[in-house]
Short mmCIF file of C-alpha atoms in Angstrom, two decimals:
data_model
loop_
_atom_site.label_atom_id
_atom_site.label_comp_id
_atom_site.label_asym_id
_atom_site.label_seq_id
_atom_site.Cartn_x
_atom_site.Cartn_y
_atom_site.Cartn_z
CA MET A 9 51.92 -0.93 -9.70
CA ASN A 10 53.95 -0.84 -6.68
CA VAL A 11 53.15 1.39 -3.90
CA SER A 12 55.31 3.00 -1.12
CA LYS A 13 53.97 1.23 2.09
CA ALA A 14 56.33 3.62 4.33
CA ASP A 15 53.27 6.13 3.96
CA CYS A 16 50.25 5.17 2.19
CA MET A 17 47.75 2.78 4.02
CA LEU A 18 44.75 0.68 2.33
CA PHE A 19 41.88 -0.11 4.46
CA SER A 20 38.58 -1.45 4.04
CA ALA A 21 35.46 0.30 5.79
CA ASN A 22 33.38 -3.02 5.20
CA SER A 23 32.62 -5.40 7.97
CA ASN A 24 30.74 -7.57 5.57
CA PRO A 25 33.03 -9.71 4.28
CA ALA A 26 31.55 -10.19 0.76
CA CYS A 27 32.50 -7.09 0.22
CA VAL A 28 35.85 -6.67 0.87
CA GLU A 29 36.72 -8.68 -2.33
CA LEU A 30 37.24 -5.50 -4.45
CA ALA A 31 39.47 -3.71 -1.58
CA ARG A 32 41.71 -7.30 -1.59
CA LYS A 33 42.11 -7.34 -5.12
CA ILE A 34 43.10 -3.93 -5.26
CA ALA A 35 45.70 -4.24 -2.70
CA GLU A 36 47.14 -7.27 -4.68
CA ARG A 37 47.30 -5.48 -7.42
CA LEU A 38 49.23 -2.64 -5.62
CA SER A 39 51.60 -5.51 -3.79
CA THR A 40 50.39 -4.48 -0.23
CA ASP A 41 48.69 -4.89 2.67
CA LEU A 42 45.08 -4.21 3.64
CA GLY A 43 45.18 -2.31 6.45
CA LYS A 44 44.31 -3.58 9.88
CA ALA A 45 40.95 -2.56 11.09
CA GLN A 46 37.74 -3.82 13.07
CA VAL A 47 34.48 -2.88 11.40
CA TYR A 48 31.50 -4.25 13.34
CA GLN A 49 28.00 -3.72 14.43
CA GLU A 50 27.03 -4.09 18.31
CA PRO A 51 24.22 -5.72 19.17
CA ASN A 52 22.04 -2.28 19.15
CA ARG A 53 23.01 -1.85 15.88
CA GLU A 54 25.44 0.90 16.58
CA THR A 55 29.33 1.11 14.32
CA ARG A 56 32.33 0.50 15.64
CA VAL A 57 35.13 1.37 14.52
CA HIS A 58 38.98 0.30 15.95
CA ILE A 59 42.05 1.23 13.65
CA GLN A 60 44.69 -1.22 14.65
CA GLN A 61 47.83 0.43 13.08
CA SER A 62 48.83 3.85 13.64
CA VAL A 63 47.86 6.66 10.20
CA ARG A 64 49.89 9.39 11.91
CA GLY A 65 50.92 11.49 8.71
CA LYS A 66 49.88 8.62 5.96
CA ASP A 67 47.95 8.72 3.20
CA VAL A 68 45.02 6.61 4.13
CA PHE A 69 43.00 5.14 1.58
CA ILE A 70 39.38 3.96 2.57
CA ILE A 71 37.77 1.51 0.12
CA GLN A 72 33.77 0.72 0.49
CA THR A 73 31.60 -0.95 -1.35
CA CYS A 74 28.11 -0.40 -0.81
CA PRO A 75 26.16 -3.76 -0.12
CA ARG A 76 22.07 -3.75 -0.01
CA ASP A 77 22.23 -2.02 3.52
CA VAL A 78 23.99 1.22 2.72
CA ASN A 79 23.23 3.26 5.41
CA THR A 80 25.50 0.90 7.34
CA ALA A 81 28.01 1.33 4.55
CA VAL A 82 27.29 5.07 4.78
CA MET A 83 27.91 5.37 8.42
CA GLU A 84 31.21 3.12 8.43
CA LEU A 85 32.74 5.38 5.83
CA LEU A 86 32.36 8.31 7.56
CA ILE A 87 33.13 6.88 11.11
CA MET A 88 36.03 5.63 9.64
CA THR A 89 36.89 8.54 7.77
CA TYR A 90 36.96 10.66 11.20
CA ALA A 91 38.66 8.18 12.72
CA CYS A 92 41.59 8.50 10.90
CA LYS A 93 41.10 12.66 10.80
CA THR A 94 41.17 12.45 14.63
CA SER A 95 44.15 10.25 14.23
CA ALA A 96 46.27 12.78 12.29
CA ALA A 97 46.49 11.09 9.04
CA ARG A 98 47.84 13.30 5.94
CA ASN A 99 44.89 12.59 3.99
CA ILE A 100 42.28 10.76 3.76
CA ILE A 101 41.13 9.64 0.36
CA GLY A 102 37.77 7.58 -0.09
CA VAL A 103 37.89 5.15 -2.61
CA VAL A 104 33.86 4.77 -3.25
CA PRO A 105 33.29 2.84 -6.78
CA TYR A 106 29.36 3.16 -6.09
CA PHE A 107 28.61 5.98 -4.75
CA PRO A 108 25.58 5.56 -2.53
CA TYR A 109 21.82 8.09 -2.79
CA SER A 110 23.69 9.44 -6.45
CA LYS A 111 19.91 9.38 -7.66
CA HIS A 112 19.03 11.76 -4.76
CA SER A 113 20.85 14.48 -7.06
CA LYS A 114 18.32 16.42 -8.22
CA MET A 115 15.41 18.20 -6.13
CA ARG A 116 11.28 16.45 -6.40
CA LYS A 117 8.39 17.99 -5.44
CA ARG A 118 9.24 18.75 -1.74
CA GLY A 119 12.37 16.45 -1.27
CA SER A 120 15.34 16.96 -0.71
CA ILE A 121 18.63 16.59 -2.67
CA VAL A 122 20.44 13.63 -0.36
CA CYS A 123 23.54 13.26 -2.47
CA LYS A 124 24.91 16.85 -1.71
CA LEU A 125 23.92 16.00 2.22
CA LEU A 126 26.42 12.93 2.07
CA ALA A 127 28.40 14.73 -0.19
CA SER A 128 28.98 17.55 2.49
CA MET A 129 29.21 14.83 5.69
CA LEU A 130 31.96 13.07 3.97
CA CYS A 131 33.76 16.58 3.46
CA LYS A 132 33.20 17.24 7.39
CA ALA A 133 34.38 14.09 8.50
CA GLY A 134 37.42 14.85 7.44
CA MET A 135 37.77 13.05 3.69
CA THR A 136 40.03 14.99 1.44
CA HIS A 137 39.85 13.33 -2.04
CA LEU A 138 37.20 10.82 -3.46
CA ILE A 139 37.92 8.05 -5.85
CA THR A 140 34.39 7.50 -7.23
CA MET A 141 33.11 5.35 -10.98
CA ASP A 142 30.59 6.23 -13.15
CA LEU A 143 28.49 8.99 -11.22
CA HIS A 144 25.02 8.81 -12.24
CA GLN A 145 25.01 12.64 -12.86
CA LYS A 146 28.11 14.19 -13.89
CA GLU A 147 26.83 17.54 -11.58
CA ILE A 148 27.62 15.61 -8.62
CA GLN A 149 31.43 16.32 -8.36
CA GLY A 150 30.20 19.98 -7.77
CA PHE A 151 28.80 18.68 -4.86
CA PHE A 152 32.14 18.39 -3.04
CA ASN A 153 34.60 20.71 -1.91
CA ILE A 154 37.59 18.61 -2.42
CA PRO A 155 38.88 16.83 -5.70
CA VAL A 156 36.64 14.04 -7.08
CA ASP A 157 38.08 11.49 -9.30
CA ASN A 158 35.05 10.38 -11.51
CA LEU A 159 36.41 7.15 -13.02
CA ARG A 160 34.89 5.43 -16.24
CA ALA A 161 33.88 1.68 -16.86
CA SER A 162 33.14 1.92 -20.27
CA PRO A 163 36.84 1.04 -22.04
CA PHE A 164 36.32 -2.40 -19.31
CA LEU A 165 32.87 -2.85 -21.43
CA ILE A 166 33.48 -2.20 -24.31
CA GLN A 167 36.31 -4.89 -24.48
CA TYR A 168 33.96 -7.46 -23.05
CA ILE A 169 31.51 -6.14 -26.23
CA GLN A 170 34.74 -6.79 -28.77
CA ASP A 171 36.00 -10.28 -26.73
CA GLU A 172 32.88 -11.94 -25.86
CA ILE A 173 30.03 -11.17 -28.17
CA PRO A 174 30.10 -13.09 -31.30
CA ASP A 175 29.57 -10.55 -34.41
CA TYR A 176 29.35 -7.91 -32.15
CA ARG A 177 29.88 -5.85 -35.62
CA ASN A 178 25.98 -6.38 -36.46
CA ALA A 179 24.97 -5.20 -32.98
CA VAL A 180 22.89 -2.43 -32.04
CA ILE A 181 23.61 0.11 -28.97
CA VAL A 182 20.12 0.92 -27.44
CA ALA A 183 18.89 3.48 -24.42
CA LYS A 184 16.13 2.28 -22.72
CA SER A 185 14.95 5.70 -22.39
CA PRO A 186 15.74 9.33 -24.20
CA SER A 187 17.73 10.17 -20.77
CA SER A 188 20.30 7.53 -21.24
CA ALA A 189 20.53 8.19 -24.95
CA LYS A 190 24.05 10.43 -24.46
CA ARG A 191 25.63 7.22 -23.00
CA ALA A 192 24.38 5.12 -25.55
CA GLN A 193 25.63 7.40 -27.75
CA SER A 194 29.29 7.37 -26.60
CA PHE A 195 29.21 3.67 -26.86
CA ALA A 196 28.03 3.64 -30.06
CA GLU A 197 30.80 6.03 -31.20
CA ARG A 198 33.50 4.00 -29.72
CA LEU A 199 32.66 1.15 -31.61
CA ARG A 200 31.48 2.64 -34.58
CA LEU A 201 27.54 1.15 -34.19
CA ALA A 202 24.26 2.28 -35.05
CA MET A 203 22.01 3.03 -32.23
CA ALA A 204 18.86 2.99 -31.22
CA VAL A 205 16.39 4.66 -28.40
CA ILE A 206 13.57 3.27 -27.04
CA HIS A 207 10.60 5.88 -25.95
CA GLY A 208 7.80 6.65 -24.41
CA GLU A 209 5.60 3.56 -21.82
CA ALA A 210 3.37 0.65 -21.79
CA GLN A 211 -0.44 2.17 -21.86
CA ASP A 212 -1.16 -0.55 -19.15
CA ALA A 213 1.40 0.24 -16.95
CA GLU A 214 1.45 2.51 -13.40
CA SER A 215 2.13 5.96 -14.03
CA ASP A 216 5.46 7.64 -12.14
CA MET A 217 4.12 10.12 -10.25
CA ASP A 218 7.64 11.80 -9.73
CA ASP A 219 8.46 13.18 -13.21
CA GLY A 220 5.51 15.66 -12.90
CA ARG A 221 3.33 14.48 -15.21
CA HIS A 222 -0.09 14.97 -13.33
CA SER A 223 0.75 18.89 -11.91
CA PRO A 224 -1.67 20.36 -12.04
CA PRO A 225 -3.88 17.33 -11.22
CA PRO A 226 -7.12 16.15 -13.01
CA ILE A 227 -10.02 17.35 -11.62
CA VAL A 228 -13.78 16.08 -11.60
CA MET A 229 -15.94 18.32 -13.27
CA LYS A 230 -19.57 19.18 -11.56
CA ASN A 231 -21.43 18.14 -14.07
CA SER A 232 -19.29 15.11 -14.93
CA SER A 233 -21.50 12.26 -14.64
CA SER A 234 -19.06 9.48 -14.29
CA ALA A 235 -15.67 9.71 -12.35
CA ILE A 236 -13.99 7.02 -14.29
CA HIS A 237 -13.03 9.76 -16.98
CA PRO A 238 -11.87 12.48 -15.25
CA VAL A 239 -11.32 15.86 -17.31
CA LEU A 240 -9.31 18.95 -16.25
CA GLU A 241 -11.24 21.77 -14.98
CA LEU A 242 -9.81 25.26 -16.23
CA PRO A 243 -8.32 27.13 -13.42
CA ARG A 244 -10.42 30.32 -12.67
CA LYS A 245 -9.44 33.98 -12.93
CA PRO A 246 -8.55 34.70 -9.79
CA SER A 247 -10.29 37.54 -8.35
CA SER A 248 -7.08 39.72 -7.60
CA SER A 249 -6.74 43.10 -7.70
CA TYR A 250 -3.66 42.24 -10.14
CA PRO A 251 -5.62 41.56 -13.23
CA GLY A 252 -1.48 41.08 -14.71
CA LEU A 253 -0.63 38.19 -12.58
CA GLU A 254 -2.81 35.16 -13.94
CA LEU A 255 -0.51 32.49 -14.69
CA PRO A 256 -0.28 30.54 -17.93
CA ILE A 257 -2.55 26.91 -17.72
CA MET A 258 0.11 23.77 -16.87
CA MET A 259 -0.94 20.78 -18.87
CA PRO A 260 -0.21 17.29 -17.75
CA LYS A 261 2.11 15.34 -19.73
CA GLU A 262 1.24 11.75 -21.34
CA LYS A 263 3.98 9.84 -22.60
CA PRO A 264 3.36 8.04 -26.10
CA PRO A 265 2.97 4.24 -26.47
CA ILE A 266 6.15 2.62 -26.87
CA THR A 267 8.16 3.01 -30.09
CA VAL A 268 11.94 2.34 -30.69
CA VAL A 269 13.70 4.73 -33.04
CA GLY A 270 16.57 3.01 -34.94
CA ASP A 271 16.27 -0.43 -36.99
CA VAL A 272 17.38 -3.39 -34.74
CA GLY A 273 15.68 -6.49 -36.91
CA GLY A 274 17.69 -9.13 -37.09
CA ARG A 275 20.52 -7.26 -35.05
CA ILE A 276 21.79 -7.73 -31.23
CA ALA A 277 20.75 -5.44 -29.26
CA ILE A 278 23.00 -4.26 -26.27
CA ILE A 279 21.28 -1.72 -24.01
CA VAL A 280 23.82 0.32 -22.24
CA ASP A 281 23.43 1.64 -18.74
CA ASP A 282 25.26 3.16 -15.42
CA ILE A 283 22.50 1.18 -12.70
CA ILE A 284 20.75 -1.88 -13.07
CA ASP A 285 18.49 -1.76 -10.13
CA ASP A 286 15.23 -3.07 -10.62
CA VAL A 287 14.99 -4.62 -13.76
CA HIS A 288 11.24 -4.49 -14.44
CA SER A 289 12.03 -1.71 -17.51
CA PHE A 290 15.34 -3.71 -18.59
CA VAL A 291 12.89 -6.89 -18.98
CA MET A 292 10.27 -4.71 -20.31
CA ALA A 293 12.65 -2.75 -22.88
CA ALA A 294 14.48 -6.79 -24.11
CA GLU A 295 10.83 -7.74 -24.69
CA THR A 296 10.26 -4.48 -26.98
CA LEU A 297 13.39 -5.06 -28.80
CA LYS A 298 12.57 -9.21 -29.25
CA GLU A 299 8.82 -7.64 -30.88
CA ARG A 300 11.02 -5.36 -33.26
CA GLY A 301 13.09 -7.92 -34.46
CA ALA A 302 16.22 -8.39 -32.18
CA TYR A 303 17.22 -12.28 -32.22
CA LYS A 304 20.03 -11.64 -29.11
CA ILE A 305 19.68 -9.07 -26.03
CA TYR A 306 22.70 -7.80 -23.66
CA VAL A 307 22.31 -5.34 -20.56
CA MET A 308 25.74 -3.46 -20.12
CA ALA A 309 25.76 -1.47 -16.61
CA THR A 310 28.43 -0.69 -14.65
CA HIS A 311 26.57 -0.62 -11.31
CA GLY A 312 24.47 -4.14 -10.75
CA LEU A 313 22.70 -3.62 -7.62
CA LEU A 314 20.49 -6.16 -8.75
CA SER A 315 17.85 -5.48 -5.67
CA SER A 316 14.98 -7.71 -4.93
CA ASP A 317 13.91 -10.55 -7.67
CA ALA A 318 15.95 -9.43 -9.96
CA PRO A 319 17.81 -12.31 -10.17
CA ARG A 320 14.55 -14.24 -11.41
CA LEU A 321 13.50 -11.73 -13.36
CA ILE A 322 15.83 -11.63 -15.57
CA GLU A 323 16.40 -15.71 -15.69
CA GLU A 324 12.98 -15.85 -17.26
CA SER A 325 13.36 -12.57 -19.76
CA PRO A 326 14.38 -12.62 -23.20
CA ILE A 327 17.47 -10.90 -22.03
CA HIS A 328 20.61 -13.19 -23.77
CA GLU A 329 23.10 -11.64 -20.94
CA VAL A 330 23.83 -9.11 -18.01
CA VAL A 331 26.96 -7.68 -18.00
CA VAL A 332 28.07 -5.72 -14.42
CA THR A 333 31.18 -4.52 -13.01
CA ASN A 334 32.43 -5.78 -9.31
CA THR A 335 31.85 -1.81 -7.66
CA ILE A 336 29.19 -3.28 -5.79
CA PRO A 337 28.97 -7.28 -4.62
CA HIS A 338 26.48 -9.63 -6.18
CA GLU A 339 27.78 -13.47 -5.64
CA VAL A 340 24.34 -13.91 -4.13
CA GLN A 341 23.03 -12.76 -7.46
CA LYS A 342 24.95 -14.79 -9.75
CA LEU A 343 24.09 -18.30 -8.27
CA GLN A 344 20.50 -17.34 -9.02
CA CYS A 345 20.78 -16.21 -12.10
CA HIS A 346 23.44 -17.96 -14.72
CA LYS A 347 22.99 -14.71 -17.57
CA ILE A 348 24.80 -12.70 -14.69
CA LYS A 349 28.03 -11.89 -15.42
CA THR A 350 31.15 -9.74 -13.83
CA VAL A 351 33.80 -7.54 -15.28
CA ASP A 352 36.70 -6.52 -12.91
CA ILE A 353 37.93 -3.14 -12.39
CA SER A 354 40.27 -3.49 -9.59
CA MET A 355 42.55 -2.58 -12.37
CA ILE A 356 41.76 1.17 -12.87
CA VAL A 357 41.14 1.76 -9.31
CA SER A 358 44.29 0.73 -8.12
CA GLU A 359 46.22 2.60 -10.75
CA ALA A 360 43.89 5.90 -9.55
CA ILE A 361 44.93 5.13 -6.15
CA ARG A 362 48.91 5.05 -7.36
CA ARG A 363 48.84 8.20 -9.40
CA ILE A 364 47.06 9.99 -6.53
CA HIS A 365 49.59 8.72 -3.71
CA ASN A 366 52.71 9.31 -6.35
CA ASP A 367 51.26 13.00 -7.19
CA GLN A 368 51.20 11.65 -10.83
CA SER A 369 48.60 13.12 -13.36
CA PRO A 370 45.24 11.11 -12.95
CA GLN A 371 44.59 11.07 -16.52
CA PHE A 372 45.18 7.28 -18.39
CA SER A 373 46.73 7.29 -21.55
CA PRO A 374 45.45 4.61 -24.16
CA SER A 375 48.60 2.47 -23.91
CA SER A 376 48.17 2.14 -20.03
CA GLY A 377 46.65 -1.40 -21.04
CA LEU A 378 43.66 -0.25 -18.54
CA GLY A 379 41.27 -1.74 -21.51
CA GLN A 380 42.18 -5.39 -20.85
CA GLN A 381 40.13 -6.78 -18.13
CA GLY A 382 39.59 -9.71 -15.93
CA ILE A 383 36.49 -11.93 -17.09
CA GLN A 384 34.31 -13.96 -14.44
#
């Protein structure tokens, strides 16, 4: 899996030594060395990038993983991309396995689509191609006006299920919400397993205002003697000279209690998703599956952010294992929780780099051997 060292250079756009490990693995698989560059933070928290080699007329691949300080990682990537552009690099390819702000791809209330903003900034900085993995929404590719290769980690996770989960034929693939049912369906069809979907929410859980269920908000009627149980006051007809403009009443949403659609009794439950960050929803799903009779519960995700006290919650939960890839460094979390396992995806990323540099097709054949992964 070699690349020409004459006109191809790999750089790690990260000042955190723990985040350079993936870049080193990719360079080792490509039988090349990482380019020499200094990326550091000045005392006033400004990012400084100094490329110590000539990149004129070369294909430059900038590998960036996103640690907890995601904003610093974004600035490092932008500044290194612009530095390569002003140094007359031929092509600048960003290798960002976990694309930051990918959850901010839809307009919510009076917010903004931050993912689109970041895509525009990268293109303006000079990036000519992007390699990423399992975007939160595939439509994010349309935010860029440059080619985007959205790699998939599912072959590696499926291989882990087949090799490391005993009696996986007695398993059922679980979607922890209807929105992740499509991903779970893909896993179930490839493994020839049944599928289950968790729907609803705990009745004592705090309501999430972001989904618009309280629009319009409940209004306490004037004749109501107590404000503990507010009722929705029907809107009055507008005193307008345009009677045809009355809008229909918008009733607020109300989710039912948690239910499991599918049989999980006496079976292994495998919850699949693309990102595992705040683990409360995963722990709640695991507890629900345990109550429904599942005797062993796994969680599979591509990107393991594992923020805040996620390791402690996983350790105390009925989850048997949490399997994530190394798109994001999480060695500290693994030291805090023995249930976290890592699957190496450097093979497919390095193969994508080699094919782009050699102007080959980005499609991977089933016989390419990319389903074999290293398990740590």
